[in-house]
GROMACS .gro file of C-alpha atoms in nm:
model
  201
    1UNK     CA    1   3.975   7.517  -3.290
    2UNK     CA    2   3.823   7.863  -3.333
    3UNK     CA    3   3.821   8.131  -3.102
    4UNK     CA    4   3.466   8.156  -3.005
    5UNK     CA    5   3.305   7.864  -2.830
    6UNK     CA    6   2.937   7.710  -2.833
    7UNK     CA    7   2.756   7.528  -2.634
    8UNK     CA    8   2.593   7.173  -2.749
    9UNK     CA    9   2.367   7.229  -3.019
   10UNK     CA   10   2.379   7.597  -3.053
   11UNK     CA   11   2.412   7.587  -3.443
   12UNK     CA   12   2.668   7.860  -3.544
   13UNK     CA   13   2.564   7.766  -3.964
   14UNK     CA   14   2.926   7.920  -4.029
   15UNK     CA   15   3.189   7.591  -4.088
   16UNK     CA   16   3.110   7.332  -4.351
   17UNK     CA   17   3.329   7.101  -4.491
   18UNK     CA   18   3.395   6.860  -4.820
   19UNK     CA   19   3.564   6.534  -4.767
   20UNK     CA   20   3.707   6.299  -5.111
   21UNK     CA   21   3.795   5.989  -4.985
   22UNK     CA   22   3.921   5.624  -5.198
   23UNK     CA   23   4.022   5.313  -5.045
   24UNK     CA   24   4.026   4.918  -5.035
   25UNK     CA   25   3.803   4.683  -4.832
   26UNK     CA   26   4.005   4.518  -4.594
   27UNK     CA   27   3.914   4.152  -4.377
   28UNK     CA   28   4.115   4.303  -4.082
   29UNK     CA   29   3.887   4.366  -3.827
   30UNK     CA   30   3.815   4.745  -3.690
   31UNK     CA   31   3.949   4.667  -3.371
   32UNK     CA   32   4.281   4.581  -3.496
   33UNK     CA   33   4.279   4.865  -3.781
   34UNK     CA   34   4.237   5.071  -3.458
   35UNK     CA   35   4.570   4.895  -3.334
   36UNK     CA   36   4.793   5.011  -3.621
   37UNK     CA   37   4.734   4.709  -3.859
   38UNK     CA   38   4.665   4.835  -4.142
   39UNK     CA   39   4.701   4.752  -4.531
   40UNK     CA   40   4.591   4.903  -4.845
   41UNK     CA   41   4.541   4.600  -5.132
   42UNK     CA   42   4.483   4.721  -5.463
   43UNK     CA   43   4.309   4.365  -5.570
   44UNK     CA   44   4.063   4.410  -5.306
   45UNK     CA   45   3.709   4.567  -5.421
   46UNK     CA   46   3.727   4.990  -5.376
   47UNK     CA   47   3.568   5.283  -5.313
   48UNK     CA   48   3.565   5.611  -5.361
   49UNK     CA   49   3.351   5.872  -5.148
   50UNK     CA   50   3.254   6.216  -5.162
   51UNK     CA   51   3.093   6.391  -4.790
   52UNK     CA   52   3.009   6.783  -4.705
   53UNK     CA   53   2.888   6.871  -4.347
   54UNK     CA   54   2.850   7.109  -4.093
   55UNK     CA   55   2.980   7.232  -3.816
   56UNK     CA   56   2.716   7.212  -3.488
   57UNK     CA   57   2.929   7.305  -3.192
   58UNK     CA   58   3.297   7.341  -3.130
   59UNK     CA   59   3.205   7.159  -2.759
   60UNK     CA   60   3.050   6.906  -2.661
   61UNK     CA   61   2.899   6.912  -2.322
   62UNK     CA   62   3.243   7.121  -2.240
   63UNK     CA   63   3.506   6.909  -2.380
   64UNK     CA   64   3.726   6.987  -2.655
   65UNK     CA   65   3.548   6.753  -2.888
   66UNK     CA   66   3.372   6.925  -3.220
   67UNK     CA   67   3.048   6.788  -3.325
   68UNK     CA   68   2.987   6.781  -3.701
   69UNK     CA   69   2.689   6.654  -3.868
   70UNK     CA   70   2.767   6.482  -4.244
   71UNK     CA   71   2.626   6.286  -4.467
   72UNK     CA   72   2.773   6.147  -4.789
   73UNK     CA   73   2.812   5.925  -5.117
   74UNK     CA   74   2.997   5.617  -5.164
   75UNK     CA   75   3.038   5.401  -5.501
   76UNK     CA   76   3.127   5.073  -5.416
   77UNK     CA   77   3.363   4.872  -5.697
   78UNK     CA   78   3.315   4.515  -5.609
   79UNK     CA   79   3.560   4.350  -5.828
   80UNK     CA   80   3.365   4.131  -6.053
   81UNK     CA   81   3.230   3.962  -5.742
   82UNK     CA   82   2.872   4.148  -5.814
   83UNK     CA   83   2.783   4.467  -5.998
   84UNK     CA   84   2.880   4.778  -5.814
   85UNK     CA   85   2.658   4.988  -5.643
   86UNK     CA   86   2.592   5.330  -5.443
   87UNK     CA   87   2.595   5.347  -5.038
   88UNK     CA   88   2.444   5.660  -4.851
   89UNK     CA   89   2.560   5.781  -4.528
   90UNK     CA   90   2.419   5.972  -4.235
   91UNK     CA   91   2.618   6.062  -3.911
   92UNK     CA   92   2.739   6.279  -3.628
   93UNK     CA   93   3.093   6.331  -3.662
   94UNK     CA   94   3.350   6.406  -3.364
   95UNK     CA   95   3.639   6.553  -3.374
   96UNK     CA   96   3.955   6.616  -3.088
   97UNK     CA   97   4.251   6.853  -3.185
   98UNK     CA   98   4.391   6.954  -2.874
   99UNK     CA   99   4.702   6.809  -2.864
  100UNK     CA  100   5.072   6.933  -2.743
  101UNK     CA  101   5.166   6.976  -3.101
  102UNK     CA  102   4.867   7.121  -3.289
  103UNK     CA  103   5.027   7.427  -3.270
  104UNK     CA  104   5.285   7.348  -3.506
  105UNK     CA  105   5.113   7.070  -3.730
  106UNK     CA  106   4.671   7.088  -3.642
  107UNK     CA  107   4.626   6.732  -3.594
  108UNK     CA  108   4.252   6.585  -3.514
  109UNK     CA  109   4.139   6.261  -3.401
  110UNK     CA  110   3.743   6.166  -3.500
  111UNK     CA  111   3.515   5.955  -3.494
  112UNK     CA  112   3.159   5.940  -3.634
  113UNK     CA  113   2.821   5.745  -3.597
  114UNK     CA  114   2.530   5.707  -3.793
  115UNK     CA  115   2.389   5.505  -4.035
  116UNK     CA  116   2.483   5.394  -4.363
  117UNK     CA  117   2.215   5.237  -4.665
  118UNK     CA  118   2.349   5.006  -4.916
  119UNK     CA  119   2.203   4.953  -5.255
  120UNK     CA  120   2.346   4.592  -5.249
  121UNK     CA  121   2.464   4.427  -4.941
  122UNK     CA  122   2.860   4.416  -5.017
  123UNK     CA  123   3.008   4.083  -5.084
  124UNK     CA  124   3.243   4.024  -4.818
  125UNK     CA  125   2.895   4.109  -4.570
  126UNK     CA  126   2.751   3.830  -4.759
  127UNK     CA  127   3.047   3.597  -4.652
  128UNK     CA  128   3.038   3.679  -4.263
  129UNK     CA  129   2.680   3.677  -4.260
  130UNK     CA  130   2.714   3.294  -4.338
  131UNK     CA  131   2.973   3.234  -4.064
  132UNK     CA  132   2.802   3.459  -3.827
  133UNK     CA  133   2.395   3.540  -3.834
  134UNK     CA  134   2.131   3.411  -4.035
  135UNK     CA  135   2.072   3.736  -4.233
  136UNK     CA  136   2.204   4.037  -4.410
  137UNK     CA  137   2.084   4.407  -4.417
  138UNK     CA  138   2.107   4.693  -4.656
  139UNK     CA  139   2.080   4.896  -4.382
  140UNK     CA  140   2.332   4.906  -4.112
  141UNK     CA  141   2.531   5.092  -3.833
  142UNK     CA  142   2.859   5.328  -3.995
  143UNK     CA  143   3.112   5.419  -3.816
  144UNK     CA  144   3.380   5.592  -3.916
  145UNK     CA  145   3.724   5.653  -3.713
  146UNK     CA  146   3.993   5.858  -3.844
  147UNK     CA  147   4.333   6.042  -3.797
  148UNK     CA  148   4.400   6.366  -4.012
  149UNK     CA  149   4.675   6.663  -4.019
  150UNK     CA  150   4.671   7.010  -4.174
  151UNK     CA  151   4.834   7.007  -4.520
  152UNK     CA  152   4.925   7.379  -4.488
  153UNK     CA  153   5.107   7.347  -4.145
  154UNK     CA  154   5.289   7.014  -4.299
  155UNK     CA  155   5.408   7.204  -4.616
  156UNK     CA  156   5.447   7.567  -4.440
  157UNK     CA  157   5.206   7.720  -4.632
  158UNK     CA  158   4.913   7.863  -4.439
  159UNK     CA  159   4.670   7.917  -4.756
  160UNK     CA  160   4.615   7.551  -4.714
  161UNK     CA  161   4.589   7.516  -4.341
  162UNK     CA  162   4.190   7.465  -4.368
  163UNK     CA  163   4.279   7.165  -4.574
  164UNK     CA  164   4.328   6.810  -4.402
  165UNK     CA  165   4.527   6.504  -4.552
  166UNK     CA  166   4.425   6.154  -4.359
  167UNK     CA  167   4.337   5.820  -4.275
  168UNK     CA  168   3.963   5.645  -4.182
  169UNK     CA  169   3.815   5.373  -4.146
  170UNK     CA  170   3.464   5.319  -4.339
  171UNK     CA  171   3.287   5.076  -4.146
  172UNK     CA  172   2.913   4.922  -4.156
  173UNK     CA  173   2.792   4.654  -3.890
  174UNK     CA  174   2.476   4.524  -3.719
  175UNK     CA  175   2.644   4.572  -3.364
  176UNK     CA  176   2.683   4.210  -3.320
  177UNK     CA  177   2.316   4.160  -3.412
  178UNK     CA  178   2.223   4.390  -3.087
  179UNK     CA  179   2.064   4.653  -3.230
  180UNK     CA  180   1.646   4.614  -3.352
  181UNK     CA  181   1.722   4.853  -3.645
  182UNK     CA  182   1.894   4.653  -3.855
  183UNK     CA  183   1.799   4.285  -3.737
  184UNK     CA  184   1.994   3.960  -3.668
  185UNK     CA  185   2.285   4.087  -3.852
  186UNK     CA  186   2.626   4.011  -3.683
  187UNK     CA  187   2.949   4.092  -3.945
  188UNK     CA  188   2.992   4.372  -4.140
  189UNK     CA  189   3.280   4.562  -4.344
  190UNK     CA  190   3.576   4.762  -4.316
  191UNK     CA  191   3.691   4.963  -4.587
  192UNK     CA  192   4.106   5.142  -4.545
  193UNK     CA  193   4.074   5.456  -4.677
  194UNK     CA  194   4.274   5.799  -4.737
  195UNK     CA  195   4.110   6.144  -4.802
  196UNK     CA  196   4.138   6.467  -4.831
  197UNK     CA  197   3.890   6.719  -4.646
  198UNK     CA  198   3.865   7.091  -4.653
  199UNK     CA  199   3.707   7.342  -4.406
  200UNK     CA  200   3.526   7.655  -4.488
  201UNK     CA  201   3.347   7.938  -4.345
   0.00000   0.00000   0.00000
């Protein structure tokens, strides 16, 4: 965390970051991704993301939790199942680093919300929808939870200790078909994915 604090949308315009992420869709559901099970299958469709954001307060409300907001580009490879397509993504990222050990090796927990816009709705979304709710969405609910430590304090080499190596999870949902926004739409997507991210002033 830096030095100086801020309180909840006081916009400091200083941090910024870039985020290059590639993964595999996954049918394990986000609660047990959460859990630790996790698998990366290369036969599954892909994607491959590219994010930049900015830093809005190294608080929130007094807690050690960052607020970010981002907003981003994915290209989703569906594997012959339909053409691939583009999905945009808006949200409020969060991010927690104090921990007994970030000292040695800066290690953040996050978690963002927002909202993501499909070009196509993805495949496997067209598979739950028919097991779940009556109807599918372009537009849905992202989330995105994630795990990530500093590559500079993992290799010694401080140069690099703005740069982050990790694990998300790229997820779109209707919120069990709770939220007017996006409809009737209960099912969604997960998508296991590792990325690198870089923070600069």
């Amino acid at each position: 965390n830096s030095t100086s604090h801020y309180d909840f949308f006081n916009f400091p315009g200083k941090a910024w970051f870039i985020r290059v992420a590639g993964g595999f869709e996954t049918e394990t559901s986000l609660n047990q991704i959460v859990r630790g099970d996790v698998e990366f299958e290369p036969s599954h469709p892909a994607i491959l993301s590219l994010f930049m954001g900015e830093q809005l307060s190294d608080t929130f409300f007094g807690t050690d939790f960052e607020v970010w907001l981002k907003g981003g580009i994915a290209r989703r490879f569906e594997r012959g199942t339909q053409d691939d397509f583009f999905e945009y993504v808006g949200a409020f990222k969060f991010y927690y680093s104090a921990l007994p050990w970030s000292d040695r090796v800066l290690t953040r927990f996050g978690v963002a919300e927002g909202i993501s816009y499909a070009e196509r709705v993805p495949y496997i979304e067209k598979q739950n929808v028919e097991k779940k709710s009556p109807t599918t969405s372009h537009l849905l609910n992202y989330l995105d939870v994630s795990v990530d430590a500093s590559i500079g304090d993992m290799i010694s080499s401080p140069e690099y200790r703005h740069c982050f190596f990790g694990f998300s999870v790229h997820h779109r949902s209707g919120i069990f078909a709770s939220a007017d926004l996006f409809g009737p739409v209960n099912g969604g997507s997960n998508m296991n994915t590792l990325y690198v991210e870089c923070l600069y002033n």
